[in-house]
Amino acid sequence: MNNIFKNAVQISKIICRAKLSPGDIAVDCTMGNGNDTEFLCSLVGEKGKVYAFDIQEEAVITTRKRLQELNLLARTEIVLDGHQNIDKYIKGNVELVIFNLGYLPKGNHAITTKKETTIEAVQKSMGLLKPNGIILIVVYSGHENGKLEKEALINFTTTINQKEYNVAEICFPNQINSPPELICIEKV
Ligand code: SAM
């Protein structure tokens, strides 16, 4: 196997592969250009379902085109809405939820995830998980908003009842330039 602890995205992918099986329901809470949506689609198979959320129409258009070209659209529900409204679209039975926070690197940097809506979405996602289901949050603290978001998330996760959820935070203390970290919330 290649390195496991290279970065947060690499570890999140290993966990996705370990957790997801054909037929599962997964959620990409920050669709962007659809990298994670496509990856989740490949893991849940044609009997599975991937919900993907973004507030930018541009993200929806790009991802829809991408999935159409790969013949993956039938297993996807693309939602142009904030992830804080996840409970309006999904009622439960979710195996895995992924957040890749911040802004699109080549997009409008003013359109970024925000701590209040992120926490609301994480709390609602926790209520939608199956037993053993997991939430993966890739957090960027290299910009001011990201620092606040990370702080709020860490504060929130310390309040989670350990009898109901396992929580892990994976960081990279020997890397330069504030590398993204991974927060995991797993239902017991
Ligand atoms: N996973 C994406 C990919 O594969 O390209 C990258 C995600 S990018 C770092 C973060 C995305 O979150 C942006 O596309 C942004 O529009 C979106 N976003 C910001 N606030 C949001 C919200 N409240 N609900 C859903 N998406 C949001």
GROMACS .gro file of C-alpha atoms and ligand atoms in nm:
model
  215
    1MET     CA    1   0.000   0.000   0.000
    2ASN     CA    2   0.115   0.359  -0.066
    3ASN     CA    3   0.164   0.606   0.222
    4ILE     CA    4  -0.146   0.642   0.437
    5PHE     CA    5  -0.060   0.964   0.621
    6LYS     CA    6   0.038   1.185   0.328
    7ASN     CA    7  -0.245   1.434   0.374
    8ALA     CA    8  -0.606   1.471   0.490
    9VAL     CA    9  -0.759   1.405   0.148
   10GLN     CA   10  -0.558   1.083   0.108
   11ILE     CA   11  -0.675   0.955   0.447
   12SER     CA   12  -1.035   1.054   0.377
   13LYS     CA   13  -1.024   0.845   0.057
   14ILE     CA   14  -0.889   0.542   0.243
   15ILE     CA   15  -1.173   0.573   0.494
   16CYS     CA   16  -1.431   0.611   0.214
   17ARG     CA   17  -1.303   0.289   0.054
   18ALA     CA   18  -1.315   0.108   0.388
   19LYS     CA   19  -1.665   0.225   0.476
   20LEU     CA   20  -1.861   0.228   0.151
   21SER     CA   21  -2.008  -0.075  -0.024
   22PRO     CA   22  -2.229  -0.109  -0.332
   23GLY     CA   23  -2.584   0.001  -0.254
   24ASP     CA   24  -2.489   0.252   0.020
   25ILE     CA   25  -2.608   0.611   0.055
   26ALA     CA   26  -2.330   0.873   0.072
   27VAL     CA   27  -2.337   1.254   0.079
   28ASP     CA   28  -2.092   1.509  -0.059
   29CYS     CA   29  -2.176   1.824   0.137
   30THR     CA   30  -1.940   2.047  -0.066
   31MET     CA   31  -1.968   1.939  -0.430
   32GLY     CA   32  -1.746   2.202  -0.598
   33ASN     CA   33  -1.604   2.053  -0.918
   34GLY     CA   34  -1.734   1.709  -0.826
   35ASN     CA   35  -1.410   1.525  -0.745
   36ASP     CA   36  -1.549   1.374  -0.425
   37THR     CA   37  -1.893   1.321  -0.577
   38GLU     CA   38  -1.741   1.117  -0.860
   39PHE     CA   39  -1.528   0.917  -0.616
   40LEU     CA   40  -1.827   0.839  -0.392
   41CYS     CA   41  -2.032   0.735  -0.698
   42SER     CA   42  -1.763   0.484  -0.793
   43LEU     CA   43  -1.783   0.327  -0.444
   44VAL     CA   44  -2.162   0.303  -0.399
   45GLY     CA   45  -2.214   0.144  -0.740
   46GLU     CA   46  -2.523   0.160  -0.958
   47LYS     CA   47  -2.756   0.047  -0.676
   48GLY     CA   48  -2.622   0.316  -0.440
   49LYS     CA   49  -2.699   0.685  -0.415
   50VAL     CA   50  -2.484   0.995  -0.375
   51TYR     CA   51  -2.639   1.326  -0.273
   52ALA     CA   52  -2.423   1.628  -0.356
   53PHE     CA   53  -2.480   1.982  -0.225
   54ASP     CA   54  -2.342   2.320  -0.324
   55ILE     CA   55  -2.466   2.678  -0.312
   56GLN     CA   56  -2.299   2.771  -0.644
   57GLU     CA   57  -2.484   2.708  -0.968
   58GLU     CA   58  -2.146   2.682  -1.139
   59ALA     CA   59  -2.060   2.380  -0.922
   60VAL     CA   60  -2.388   2.212  -1.011
   61ILE     CA   61  -2.337   2.268  -1.385
   62THR     CA   62  -1.975   2.145  -1.381
   63THR     CA   63  -2.052   1.838  -1.172
   64ARG     CA   64  -2.364   1.743  -1.365
   65LYS     CA   65  -2.170   1.756  -1.694
   66ARG     CA   66  -1.885   1.554  -1.546
   67LEU     CA   67  -2.115   1.281  -1.409
   68GLN     CA   68  -2.318   1.269  -1.729
   69GLU     CA   69  -2.003   1.207  -1.933
   70LEU     CA   70  -1.910   0.923  -1.697
   71ASN     CA   71  -2.262   0.779  -1.702
   72LEU     CA   72  -2.295   0.829  -1.324
   73LEU     CA   73  -2.585   1.071  -1.314
   74ALA     CA   74  -2.850   0.806  -1.243
   75ARG     CA   75  -2.697   0.730  -0.902
   76THR     CA   76  -2.668   1.099  -0.803
   77GLU     CA   77  -2.900   1.359  -0.659
   78ILE     CA   78  -2.746   1.700  -0.723
   79VAL     CA   79  -2.882   1.972  -0.494
   80LEU     CA   80  -2.837   2.346  -0.542
   81ASP     CA   81  -2.879   2.439  -0.176
   82GLY     CA   82  -2.677   2.484   0.141
   83HIS     CA   83  -2.569   2.169   0.326
   84GLN     CA   84  -2.733   2.314   0.638
   85ASN     CA   85  -3.063   2.215   0.470
   86ILE     CA   86  -2.955   1.850   0.429
   87ASP     CA   87  -3.252   1.726   0.635
   88LYS     CA   88  -3.495   1.862   0.374
   89TYR     CA   89  -3.356   1.619   0.116
   90ILE     CA   90  -3.240   1.311   0.309
   91LYS     CA   91  -3.429   1.126   0.579
   92GLY     CA   92  -3.164   0.882   0.710
   93ASN     CA   93  -2.978   0.556   0.640
   94VAL     CA   94  -2.661   0.741   0.542
   95GLU     CA   95  -2.330   0.553   0.556
   96LEU     CA   96  -2.091   0.841   0.491
   97VAL     CA   97  -2.093   1.220   0.466
   98ILE     CA   98  -1.793   1.418   0.344
   99PHE     CA   99  -1.716   1.790   0.374
  100ASN     CA  100  -1.423   1.953   0.197
  101LEU     CA  101  -1.443   2.299   0.352
  102GLY     CA  102  -1.330   2.638   0.229
  103TYR     CA  103  -1.356   2.780  -0.123
  104LEU     CA  104  -1.297   2.642  -0.469
  105PRO     CA  105  -0.925   2.700  -0.540
  106LYS     CA  106  -0.989   2.839  -0.890
  107GLY     CA  107  -1.329   2.988  -0.808
  108ASN     CA  108  -1.458   3.289  -0.617
  109HIS     CA  109  -1.268   3.294  -0.287
  110ALA     CA  110  -1.545   3.503  -0.130
  111ILE     CA  111  -1.781   3.205  -0.156
  112THR     CA  112  -1.662   2.985   0.125
  113THR     CA  113  -1.809   2.757   0.388
  114LYS     CA  114  -1.892   2.930   0.716
  115LYS     CA  115  -1.868   2.800   1.071
  116GLU     CA  116  -2.236   2.848   1.162
  117THR     CA  117  -2.377   2.666   0.860
  118THR     CA  118  -2.103   2.402   0.868
  119ILE     CA  119  -2.180   2.314   1.231
  120GLU     CA  120  -2.553   2.307   1.157
  121ALA     CA  121  -2.491   2.070   0.865
  122VAL     CA  122  -2.262   1.846   1.072
  123GLN     CA  123  -2.517   1.825   1.354
  124LYS     CA  124  -2.796   1.737   1.112
  125SER     CA  125  -2.573   1.485   0.932
  126MET     CA  126  -2.502   1.310   1.263
  127GLY     CA  127  -2.875   1.247   1.296
  128LEU     CA  128  -2.891   1.091   0.948
  129LEU     CA  129  -2.611   0.835   0.995
  130LYS     CA  130  -2.663   0.459   1.014
  131PRO     CA  131  -2.488   0.280   1.303
  132ASN     CA  132  -2.113   0.279   1.217
  133GLY     CA  133  -2.174   0.557   0.964
  134ILE     CA  134  -1.914   0.833   0.945
  135ILE     CA  135  -1.872   1.204   0.876
  136LEU     CA  136  -1.537   1.315   0.730
  137ILE     CA  137  -1.448   1.684   0.741
  138VAL     CA  138  -1.141   1.816   0.561
  139VAL     CA  139  -1.066   2.151   0.730
  140TYR     CA  140  -0.837   2.423   0.592
  141SER     CA  141  -0.699   2.663   0.850
  142GLY     CA  142  -0.457   2.849   0.621
  143HIS     CA  143  -0.700   3.141   0.576
  144GLU     CA  144  -0.875   3.352   0.840
  145ASN     CA  145  -1.226   3.213   0.790
  146GLY     CA  146  -1.086   2.859   0.789
  147LYS     CA  147  -0.913   2.918   1.124
  148LEU     CA  148  -1.243   3.024   1.281
  149GLU     CA  149  -1.424   2.732   1.121
  150LYS     CA  150  -1.169   2.482   1.252
  151GLU     CA  151  -1.182   2.630   1.603
  152ALA     CA  152  -1.563   2.612   1.605
  153LEU     CA  153  -1.558   2.253   1.483
  154ILE     CA  154  -1.303   2.140   1.740
  155ASN     CA  155  -1.505   2.312   2.016
  156PHE     CA  156  -1.820   2.145   1.890
  157THR     CA  157  -1.668   1.796   1.866
  158THR     CA  158  -1.551   1.810   2.229
  159THR     CA  159  -1.920   1.832   2.331
  160ILE     CA  160  -2.023   1.513   2.146
  161ASN     CA  161  -2.125   1.224   2.370
  162GLN     CA  162  -1.856   0.954   2.338
  163LYS     CA  163  -2.112   0.683   2.406
  164GLU     CA  164  -2.285   0.778   2.081
  165TYR     CA  165  -2.001   0.887   1.850
  166ASN     CA  166  -1.628   0.827   1.817
  167VAL     CA  167  -1.443   1.146   1.726
  168ALA     CA  168  -1.092   1.173   1.580
  169GLU     CA  169  -0.882   1.465   1.464
  170ILE     CA  170  -0.589   1.392   1.234
  171CYS     CA  171  -0.328   1.666   1.192
  172PHE     CA  172   0.019   1.684   1.038
  173PRO     CA  173   0.255   1.850   1.286
  174ASN     CA  174   0.571   1.828   1.069
  175GLN     CA  175   0.416   1.982   0.756
  176ILE     CA  176   0.461   2.350   0.664
  177ASN     CA  177   0.194   2.601   0.549
  178SER     CA  178  -0.106   2.499   0.765
  179PRO     CA  179  -0.198   2.175   0.585
  180PRO     CA  180  -0.563   2.066   0.590
  181GLU     CA  181  -0.668   1.845   0.879
  182LEU     CA  182  -0.924   1.569   0.898
  183ILE     CA  183  -1.201   1.549   1.157
  184CYS     CA  184  -1.394   1.221   1.175
  185ILE     CA  185  -1.724   1.163   1.358
  186GLU     CA  186  -1.829   0.798   1.361
  187LYS     CA  187  -2.160   0.675   1.498
  188VAL     CA  188  -2.115   0.381   1.736
  189SAM     N1  189  -1.512   1.876  -0.305
  189SAM     C1  190  -1.499   1.981  -0.402
  189SAM     C2  191  -1.436   1.929  -0.530
  189SAM     O1  192  -1.419   1.808  -0.542
  189SAM     O2  193  -1.408   2.010  -0.617
  189SAM     C3  194  -1.429   2.103  -0.348
  189SAM     C4  195  -1.511   2.178  -0.247
  189SAM     S1  196  -1.462   2.346  -0.224
  189SAM     C5  197  -1.320   2.334  -0.123
  189SAM     C6  198  -1.590   2.404  -0.115
  189SAM     C7  199  -1.726   2.417  -0.180
  189SAM     O3  200  -1.821   2.439  -0.077
  189SAM     C8  201  -1.740   2.533  -0.278
  189SAM     O4  202  -1.778   2.486  -0.404
  189SAM     C9  203  -1.853   2.618  -0.216
  189SAM     O5  204  -1.940   2.675  -0.310
  189SAM    C10  205  -1.925   2.516  -0.131
  189SAM     N2  206  -2.007   2.572  -0.023
  189SAM    C11  207  -1.988   2.684   0.050
  189SAM     N3  208  -2.087   2.697   0.141
  189SAM    C12  209  -2.170   2.592   0.124
  189SAM    C13  210  -2.292   2.551   0.187
  189SAM     N4  211  -2.345   2.620   0.285
  189SAM     N5  212  -2.350   2.438   0.142
  189SAM    C14  213  -2.296   2.365   0.040
  189SAM     N6  214  -2.182   2.400  -0.023
  189SAM    C15  215  -2.120   2.512   0.019
   0.00000   0.00000   0.00000
